[in-house]
PDB file of C-alpha atoms and ligand atoms in Angstrom:
ATOM      1  CA  MET A   1      -7.808 -38.315 -41.042  1.00  0.00           C
ATOM      2  CA  LEU A   2      -5.282 -35.493 -40.819  1.00  0.00           C
ATOM      3  CA  LEU A   3      -2.089 -36.259 -42.706  1.00  0.00           C
ATOM      4  CA  HIS A   4       1.254 -34.473 -42.849  1.00  0.00           C
ATOM      5  CA  ILE A   5       2.901 -34.900 -46.270  1.00  0.00           C
ATOM      6  CA  PRO A   6       6.579 -33.873 -46.064  1.00  0.00           C
ATOM      7  CA  ASP A   7       8.746 -32.500 -48.876  1.00  0.00           C
ATOM      8  CA  VAL A   8       6.065 -31.774 -51.477  1.00  0.00           C
ATOM      9  CA  LEU A   9       8.497 -29.022 -52.495  1.00  0.00           C
ATOM     10  CA  THR A  10      12.152 -28.804 -51.494  1.00  0.00           C
ATOM     11  CA  SER A  11      12.881 -25.929 -49.114  1.00  0.00           C
ATOM     12  CA  GLN A  12      14.604 -24.091 -52.018  1.00  0.00           C
ATOM     13  CA  GLU A  13      11.531 -24.503 -54.249  1.00  0.00           C
ATOM     14  CA  ALA A  14       9.264 -23.304 -51.438  1.00  0.00           C
ATOM     15  CA  GLN A  15      11.572 -20.349 -50.819  1.00  0.00           C
ATOM     16  CA  SER A  16      11.467 -19.350 -54.484  1.00  0.00           C
ATOM     17  CA  LEU A  17       7.627 -19.490 -54.556  1.00  0.00           C
ATOM     18  CA  ASN A  18       7.524 -17.571 -51.280  1.00  0.00           C
ATOM     19  CA  ALA A  19       9.790 -14.826 -52.662  1.00  0.00           C
ATOM     20  CA  ALA A  20       7.753 -14.492 -55.895  1.00  0.00           C
ATOM     21  CA  LEU A  21       4.534 -14.273 -53.879  1.00  0.00           C
ATOM     22  CA  ALA A  22       5.915 -11.806 -51.327  1.00  0.00           C
ATOM     23  CA  ALA A  23       6.302  -9.287 -54.170  1.00  0.00           C
ATOM     24  CA  ALA A  24       2.839  -9.936 -55.677  1.00  0.00           C
ATOM     25  CA  GLU A  25      -0.290  -7.764 -55.560  1.00  0.00           C
ATOM     26  CA  TRP A  26      -2.604  -9.175 -52.902  1.00  0.00           C
ATOM     27  CA  VAL A  27      -6.308  -8.514 -52.453  1.00  0.00           C
ATOM     28  CA  ASP A  28      -8.639  -8.866 -49.475  1.00  0.00           C
ATOM     29  CA  GLY A  29      -9.109 -12.582 -48.724  1.00  0.00           C
ATOM     30  CA  ARG A  30     -12.873 -12.189 -48.389  1.00  0.00           C
ATOM     31  CA  VAL A  31     -13.160 -12.479 -52.209  1.00  0.00           C
ATOM     32  CA  THR A  32     -13.499 -16.267 -51.874  1.00  0.00           C
ATOM     33  CA  ALA A  33     -15.228 -16.444 -48.506  1.00  0.00           C
ATOM     34  CA  GLY A  34     -18.847 -17.434 -47.999  1.00  0.00           C
ATOM     35  CA  TYR A  35     -21.216 -15.164 -46.070  1.00  0.00           C
ATOM     36  CA  GLN A  36     -20.430 -16.611 -42.639  1.00  0.00           C
ATOM     37  CA  SER A  37     -16.670 -17.032 -42.968  1.00  0.00           C
ATOM     38  CA  ALA A  38     -16.244 -13.519 -44.445  1.00  0.00           C
ATOM     39  CA  ARG A  39     -16.976 -12.119 -40.987  1.00  0.00           C
ATOM     40  CA  THR A  40     -13.929 -13.777 -39.419  1.00  0.00           C
ATOM     41  CA  LYS A  41     -11.483 -13.812 -42.336  1.00  0.00           C
ATOM     42  CA  HIS A  42      -8.606 -11.330 -42.084  1.00  0.00           C
ATOM     43  CA  ASN A  43      -5.950 -12.163 -44.648  1.00  0.00           C
ATOM     44  CA  SER A  44      -5.034 -11.442 -48.244  1.00  0.00           C
ATOM     45  CA  GLN A  45      -5.138 -13.594 -51.332  1.00  0.00           C
ATOM     46  CA  LEU A  46      -3.871 -13.612 -54.859  1.00  0.00           C
ATOM     47  CA  LEU A  47      -6.813 -13.367 -57.272  1.00  0.00           C
ATOM     48  CA  GLU A  48      -7.698 -16.801 -58.654  1.00  0.00           C
ATOM     49  CA  ASP A  49      -7.034 -15.813 -62.253  1.00  0.00           C
ATOM     50  CA  HIS A  50      -3.871 -13.811 -61.529  1.00  0.00           C
ATOM     51  CA  PRO A  51      -1.156 -15.072 -63.946  1.00  0.00           C
ATOM     52  CA  LEU A  52       1.249 -15.708 -61.043  1.00  0.00           C
ATOM     53  CA  ALA A  53      -1.410 -17.756 -59.214  1.00  0.00           C
ATOM     54  CA  ARG A  54      -1.878 -19.926 -62.297  1.00  0.00           C
ATOM     55  CA  GLU A  55       1.859 -20.291 -62.958  1.00  0.00           C
ATOM     56  CA  LEU A  56       2.686 -21.242 -59.368  1.00  0.00           C
ATOM     57  CA  GLY A  57      -0.543 -23.232 -59.006  1.00  0.00           C
ATOM     58  CA  ASP A  58       0.562 -25.446 -61.897  1.00  0.00           C
ATOM     59  CA  LYS A  59       3.892 -26.016 -60.121  1.00  0.00           C
ATOM     60  CA  VAL A  60       2.047 -27.063 -56.968  1.00  0.00           C
ATOM     61  CA  LEU A  61      -0.201 -29.428 -58.954  1.00  0.00           C
ATOM     62  CA  GLY A  62       2.846 -30.935 -60.687  1.00  0.00           C
ATOM     63  CA  ALA A  63       4.496 -31.504 -57.299  1.00  0.00           C
ATOM     64  CA  ILE A  64       1.535 -33.152 -55.558  1.00  0.00           C
ATOM     65  CA  GLU A  65       0.894 -35.525 -58.458  1.00  0.00           C
ATOM     66  CA  LYS A  66       4.367 -36.966 -57.845  1.00  0.00           C
ATOM     67  CA  GLN A  67       3.617 -37.634 -54.160  1.00  0.00           C
ATOM     68  CA  PRO A  68       2.582 -41.280 -53.613  1.00  0.00           C
ATOM     69  CA  LEU A  69       1.402 -40.419 -50.082  1.00  0.00           C
ATOM     70  CA  PHE A  70      -0.937 -37.726 -51.429  1.00  0.00           C
ATOM     71  CA  MET A  71      -2.307 -39.979 -54.176  1.00  0.00           C
ATOM     72  CA  SER A  72      -2.898 -42.835 -51.724  1.00  0.00           C
ATOM     73  CA  ALA A  73      -4.534 -40.693 -49.029  1.00  0.00           C
ATOM     74  CA  ALA A  74      -6.647 -38.449 -51.283  1.00  0.00           C
ATOM     75  CA  LEU A  75      -7.504 -40.800 -54.182  1.00  0.00           C
ATOM     76  CA  PRO A  76      -8.172 -37.603 -56.138  1.00  0.00           C
ATOM     77  CA  LEU A  77     -10.819 -37.268 -58.810  1.00  0.00           C
ATOM     78  CA  ARG A  78     -10.465 -33.494 -59.279  1.00  0.00           C
ATOM     79  CA  VAL A  79      -8.127 -30.959 -57.703  1.00  0.00           C
ATOM     80  CA  PHE A  80      -9.102 -27.296 -57.449  1.00  0.00           C
ATOM     81  CA  PRO A  81      -6.531 -24.920 -59.021  1.00  0.00           C
ATOM     82  CA  PRO A  82      -4.324 -23.995 -56.019  1.00  0.00           C
ATOM     83  CA  LEU A  83      -4.879 -20.588 -54.422  1.00  0.00           C
ATOM     84  CA  PHE A  84      -2.417 -18.532 -52.375  1.00  0.00           C
ATOM     85  CA  ASN A  85      -2.891 -16.523 -49.219  1.00  0.00           C
ATOM     86  CA  CYS A  86      -0.893 -14.364 -46.855  1.00  0.00           C
ATOM     87  CA  TYR A  87      -1.413 -13.628 -43.154  1.00  0.00           C
ATOM     88  CA  LYS A  88       0.517 -10.831 -41.464  1.00  0.00           C
ATOM     89  CA  ASP A  89       0.023  -7.842 -39.114  1.00  0.00           C
ATOM     90  CA  GLY A  90      -2.180  -9.874 -36.759  1.00  0.00           C
ATOM     91  CA  GLY A  91      -4.137 -11.435 -39.650  1.00  0.00           C
ATOM     92  CA  SER A  92      -6.159 -14.544 -38.771  1.00  0.00           C
ATOM     93  CA  PHE A  93      -9.113 -16.646 -39.895  1.00  0.00           C
ATOM     94  CA  GLY A  94     -11.645 -17.518 -37.187  1.00  0.00           C
ATOM     95  CA  ILE A  95     -13.251 -20.918 -36.848  1.00  0.00           C
ATOM     96  CA  HIS A  96     -15.205 -21.927 -39.957  1.00  0.00           C
ATOM     97  CA  VAL A  97     -15.973 -24.761 -42.324  1.00  0.00           C
ATOM     98  CA  ASP A  98     -15.111 -24.556 -46.026  1.00  0.00           C
ATOM     99  CA  ASN A  99     -17.866 -24.321 -48.634  1.00  0.00           C
ATOM    100  CA  ALA A 100     -19.057 -27.753 -49.804  1.00  0.00           C
ATOM    101  CA  VAL A 101     -18.871 -26.899 -53.504  1.00  0.00           C
ATOM    102  CA  ARG A 102     -16.334 -24.701 -55.243  1.00  0.00           C
ATOM    103  CA  GLN A 103     -16.358 -23.321 -58.751  1.00  0.00           C
ATOM    104  CA  ALA A 104     -13.164 -21.957 -60.282  1.00  0.00           C
ATOM    105  CA  ALA A 105     -13.606 -18.281 -61.227  1.00  0.00           C
ATOM    106  CA  GLY A 106     -14.745 -17.723 -64.814  1.00  0.00           C
ATOM    107  CA  THR A 107     -14.897 -21.434 -65.654  1.00  0.00           C
ATOM    108  CA  SER A 108     -17.375 -24.315 -65.451  1.00  0.00           C
ATOM    109  CA  PHE A 109     -14.879 -26.335 -63.350  1.00  0.00           C
ATOM    110  CA  ARG A 110     -16.666 -27.296 -60.168  1.00  0.00           C
ATOM    111  CA  ILE A 111     -15.796 -29.706 -57.377  1.00  0.00           C
ATOM    112  CA  ARG A 112     -17.260 -31.068 -54.174  1.00  0.00           C
ATOM    113  CA  THR A 113     -14.690 -30.286 -51.467  1.00  0.00           C
ATOM    114  CA  ASP A 114     -13.974 -33.624 -49.737  1.00  0.00           C
ATOM    115  CA  LEU A 115     -10.448 -32.714 -48.605  1.00  0.00           C
ATOM    116  CA  SER A 116      -8.671 -29.453 -47.825  1.00  0.00           C
ATOM    117  CA  ALA A 117      -4.932 -29.004 -48.289  1.00  0.00           C
ATOM    118  CA  THR A 118      -2.514 -26.344 -47.071  1.00  0.00           C
ATOM    119  CA  LEU A 119       1.023 -26.252 -48.454  1.00  0.00           C
ATOM    120  CA  PHE A 120       3.260 -24.116 -46.234  1.00  0.00           C
ATOM    121  CA  LEU A 121       5.608 -21.866 -48.233  1.00  0.00           C
ATOM    122  CA  ALA A 122       7.104 -19.616 -45.528  1.00  0.00           C
ATOM    123  CA  ALA A 123       9.677 -21.038 -43.113  1.00  0.00           C
ATOM    124  CA  PRO A 124       8.119 -21.374 -39.632  1.00  0.00           C
ATOM    125  CA  GLU A 125      10.987 -19.473 -37.998  1.00  0.00           C
ATOM    126  CA  ASP A 126      10.161 -16.436 -40.163  1.00  0.00           C
ATOM    127  CA  TYR A 127       6.770 -15.772 -38.530  1.00  0.00           C
ATOM    128  CA  ASP A 128       5.073 -16.082 -35.148  1.00  0.00           C
ATOM    129  CA  GLY A 129       1.594 -17.550 -34.774  1.00  0.00           C
ATOM    130  CA  GLY A 130      -0.269 -18.667 -37.891  1.00  0.00           C
ATOM    131  CA  GLU A 131      -0.970 -22.199 -36.634  1.00  0.00           C
ATOM    132  CA  LEU A 132      -3.738 -24.022 -38.484  1.00  0.00           C
ATOM    133  CA  LEU A 133      -6.039 -25.543 -35.844  1.00  0.00           C
ATOM    134  CA  VAL A 134      -8.161 -28.437 -37.108  1.00  0.00           C
ATOM    135  CA  GLU A 135     -10.869 -30.057 -34.990  1.00  0.00           C
ATOM    136  CA  ASP A 136     -11.742 -33.713 -35.285  1.00  0.00           C
ATOM    137  CA  THR A 137     -13.258 -36.360 -33.037  1.00  0.00           C
ATOM    138  CA  PHE A 138      -9.902 -36.736 -31.230  1.00  0.00           C
ATOM    139  CA  GLY A 139      -9.666 -33.030 -30.349  1.00  0.00           C
ATOM    140  CA  THR A 140      -7.906 -30.027 -31.865  1.00  0.00           C
ATOM    141  CA  HIS A 141      -4.705 -30.455 -33.870  1.00  0.00           C
ATOM    142  CA  SER A 142      -2.265 -27.570 -34.220  1.00  0.00           C
ATOM    143  CA  VAL A 143      -0.372 -27.583 -37.508  1.00  0.00           C
ATOM    144  CA  LYS A 144       2.612 -25.397 -38.453  1.00  0.00           C
ATOM    145  CA  LEU A 145       4.920 -27.121 -40.899  1.00  0.00           C
ATOM    146  CA  PRO A 146       8.321 -26.529 -42.519  1.00  0.00           C
ATOM    147  CA  ALA A 147       8.315 -24.749 -45.888  1.00  0.00           C
ATOM    148  CA  GLY A 148       7.394 -27.205 -48.649  1.00  0.00           C
ATOM    149  CA  HIS A 149       5.379 -29.522 -46.368  1.00  0.00           C
ATOM    150  CA  MET A 150       1.623 -29.990 -46.708  1.00  0.00           C
ATOM    151  CA  VAL A 151      -1.286 -30.965 -44.485  1.00  0.00           C
ATOM    152  CA  LEU A 152      -4.325 -32.794 -45.832  1.00  0.00           C
ATOM    153  CA  TYR A 153      -7.530 -32.948 -43.756  1.00  0.00           C
ATOM    154  CA  PRO A 154     -11.243 -33.601 -44.259  1.00  0.00           C
ATOM    155  CA  ALA A 155     -12.983 -30.494 -45.594  1.00  0.00           C
ATOM    156  CA  THR A 156     -15.843 -31.283 -43.219  1.00  0.00           C
ATOM    157  CA  SER A 157     -13.616 -30.214 -40.271  1.00  0.00           C
ATOM    158  CA  LEU A 158     -14.018 -26.971 -38.365  1.00  0.00           C
ATOM    159  CA  HIS A 159     -10.711 -25.121 -38.586  1.00  0.00           C
ATOM    160  CA  GLN A 160      -9.063 -21.743 -38.023  1.00  0.00           C
ATOM    161  CA  VAL A 161      -5.768 -19.913 -38.517  1.00  0.00           C
ATOM    162  CA  ARG A 162      -4.307 -18.206 -35.433  1.00  0.00           C
ATOM    163  CA  PRO A 163      -3.154 -14.567 -35.681  1.00  0.00           C
ATOM    164  CA  VAL A 164       0.254 -13.959 -37.252  1.00  0.00           C
ATOM    165  CA  THR A 165       2.008 -11.537 -34.900  1.00  0.00           C
ATOM    166  CA  ARG A 166       5.400 -11.333 -36.661  1.00  0.00           C
ATOM    167  CA  GLY A 167       6.481 -11.830 -40.270  1.00  0.00           C
ATOM    168  CA  ALA A 168       4.254 -13.245 -43.005  1.00  0.00           C
ATOM    169  CA  ARG A 169       2.691 -16.678 -43.394  1.00  0.00           C
ATOM    170  CA  ILE A 170       2.361 -17.379 -47.111  1.00  0.00           C
ATOM    171  CA  SER A 171       0.835 -20.649 -48.207  1.00  0.00           C
ATOM    172  CA  SER A 172      -1.006 -22.386 -50.985  1.00  0.00           C
ATOM    173  CA  PHE A 173      -4.404 -23.898 -50.256  1.00  0.00           C
ATOM    174  CA  PHE A 174      -6.818 -25.922 -52.330  1.00  0.00           C
ATOM    175  CA  TRP A 175      -9.481 -28.610 -52.238  1.00  0.00           C
ATOM    176  CA  ILE A 176      -9.778 -32.108 -53.600  1.00  0.00           C
ATOM    177  CA  GLN A 177     -12.810 -34.065 -54.731  1.00  0.00           C
ATOM    178  CA  SER A 178     -11.932 -37.656 -53.988  1.00  0.00           C
ATOM    179  CA  MET A 179     -13.113 -40.748 -55.845  1.00  0.00           C
ATOM    180  CA  ILE A 180     -14.091 -41.856 -52.315  1.00  0.00           C
ATOM    181  CA  ARG A 181     -16.515 -39.345 -50.810  1.00  0.00           C
ATOM    182  CA  ASP A 182     -16.574 -40.787 -47.287  1.00  0.00           C
ATOM    183  CA  ASP A 183     -13.633 -39.983 -45.012  1.00  0.00           C
ATOM    184  CA  GLY A 184     -13.977 -43.277 -43.090  1.00  0.00           C
ATOM    185  CA  GLN A 185     -13.885 -45.395 -46.273  1.00  0.00           C
ATOM    186  CA  ARG A 186     -10.948 -43.349 -47.567  1.00  0.00           C
ATOM    187  CA  SER A 187      -9.059 -43.949 -44.306  1.00  0.00           C
ATOM    188  CA  VAL A 188      -9.651 -47.720 -44.536  1.00  0.00           C
ATOM    189  CA  LEU A 189      -8.236 -47.734 -48.084  1.00  0.00           C
ATOM    190  CA  PHE A 190      -5.226 -45.674 -47.014  1.00  0.00           C
ATOM    191  CA  ASP A 191      -4.445 -48.018 -44.100  1.00  0.00           C
ATOM    192  CA  LEU A 192      -4.830 -51.052 -46.358  1.00  0.00           C
ATOM    193  CA  ASP A 193      -2.584 -49.520 -49.036  1.00  0.00           C
ATOM    194  CA  MET A 194       0.123 -48.726 -46.464  1.00  0.00           C
ATOM    195  CA  ALA A 195      -0.048 -52.279 -45.046  1.00  0.00           C
ATOM    196  CA  ILE A 196       0.165 -53.826 -48.544  1.00  0.00           C
ATOM    197  CA  GLN A 197       3.184 -51.676 -49.393  1.00  0.00           C
ATOM    198  CA  ARG A 198       4.949 -52.726 -46.152  1.00  0.00           C
ATOM    199  CA  LEU A 199       4.144 -56.405 -46.734  1.00  0.00           C
ATOM    200  CA  SER A 200       5.319 -56.209 -50.363  1.00  0.00           C
ATOM    201  CA  ALA A 201       8.592 -54.559 -49.303  1.00  0.00           C
ATOM    202  CA  GLU A 202       9.347 -56.938 -46.436  1.00  0.00           C
ATOM    203  CA  SER A 203       8.122 -60.149 -48.030  1.00  0.00           C
ATOM    204  CA  PRO A 204       7.840 -59.619 -51.804  1.00  0.00           C
ATOM    205  CA  ASP A 205       6.729 -63.182 -52.585  1.00  0.00           C
ATOM    206  CA  HIS A 206       4.101 -63.490 -49.898  1.00  0.00           C
ATOM    207  CA  PRO A 207       0.879 -64.723 -51.591  1.00  0.00           C
ATOM    208  CA  SER A 208      -1.251 -62.541 -49.306  1.00  0.00           C
ATOM    209  CA  ALA A 209       0.201 -59.433 -50.955  1.00  0.00           C
ATOM    210  CA  VAL A 210      -1.601 -60.253 -54.212  1.00  0.00           C
ATOM    211  CA  GLN A 211      -4.794 -61.220 -52.430  1.00  0.00           C
ATOM    212  CA  LEU A 212      -4.832 -58.036 -50.332  1.00  0.00           C
ATOM    213  CA  THR A 213      -4.148 -55.946 -53.438  1.00  0.00           C
ATOM    214  CA  GLY A 214      -7.235 -57.593 -54.932  1.00  0.00           C
ATOM    215  CA  VAL A 215      -9.257 -56.652 -51.848  1.00  0.00           C
ATOM    216  CA  TYR A 216      -8.005 -53.050 -52.121  1.00  0.00           C
ATOM    217  CA  HIS A 217      -9.106 -52.712 -55.744  1.00  0.00           C
ATOM    218  CA  ASN A 218     -12.403 -54.456 -55.117  1.00  0.00           C
ATOM    219  CA  LEU A 219     -13.197 -51.989 -52.316  1.00  0.00           C
ATOM    220  CA  ILE A 220     -12.415 -49.123 -54.698  1.00  0.00           C
ATOM    221  CA  ARG A 221     -14.778 -50.735 -57.247  1.00  0.00           C
ATOM    222  CA  MET A 222     -17.470 -50.851 -54.583  1.00  0.00           C
ATOM    223  CA  TRP A 223     -17.044 -47.306 -53.309  1.00  0.00           C
ATOM    224  CA  ALA A 224     -15.572 -45.136 -56.068  1.00  0.00           C
ATOM    225  CA  GLU A 225     -17.550 -42.402 -57.825  1.00  0.00           C
ATOM    226  CA  ILE A 226     -15.807 -41.419 -61.037  1.00  0.00           C
TER     227      ILE A 226
HETATM  228 NI1   NI B   1     -10.933 -22.865 -44.484  1.00  0.00          NI
END
């Protein structure tokens, strides 16, 4: 499931992060790439333990935790400290798959990457290219979102970032280990949660709302790894 989560940050908040990052010291993005992806990765990143990365990363974490759509779709167990990257001057990232396990630099914090997230910080009219292309069983999806919006997709997907031919594409990216490892099971729970919320809003006293909520939690009991 590929999900667009709007307004994780307001456009002003995104703009202020974008401006702080534009003035930061960037390093070659291959610092976090695996052997195979390093060959096709042409961008820059903020070092994981850079104070600005940690300060802004905490802001991103604070914002996503307040997003009911994110919590429902990801059912997060652990979230990797958000990283930041910048594509410009033709920079791109060829087709690749993200590493299955990630360890935060200099710590014992380690996650299995079930989901990948990209939070767009630059306004789309300020750069050309830079689309995130994600492949799934229904074909290739092209994603380029307003500043402050986020896309969430299975980390098992092949994906790439198209060359940025004008301006700079600055974004935050990170991974989530979900309580529900399997993307299909997670999608079922998300659909069920959305249907329960609609039923509860339209018909608050409907007895099926309670029963379906029970089914939802019982499925989580069956499938969750915590
Ligand atoms: Ni990737």
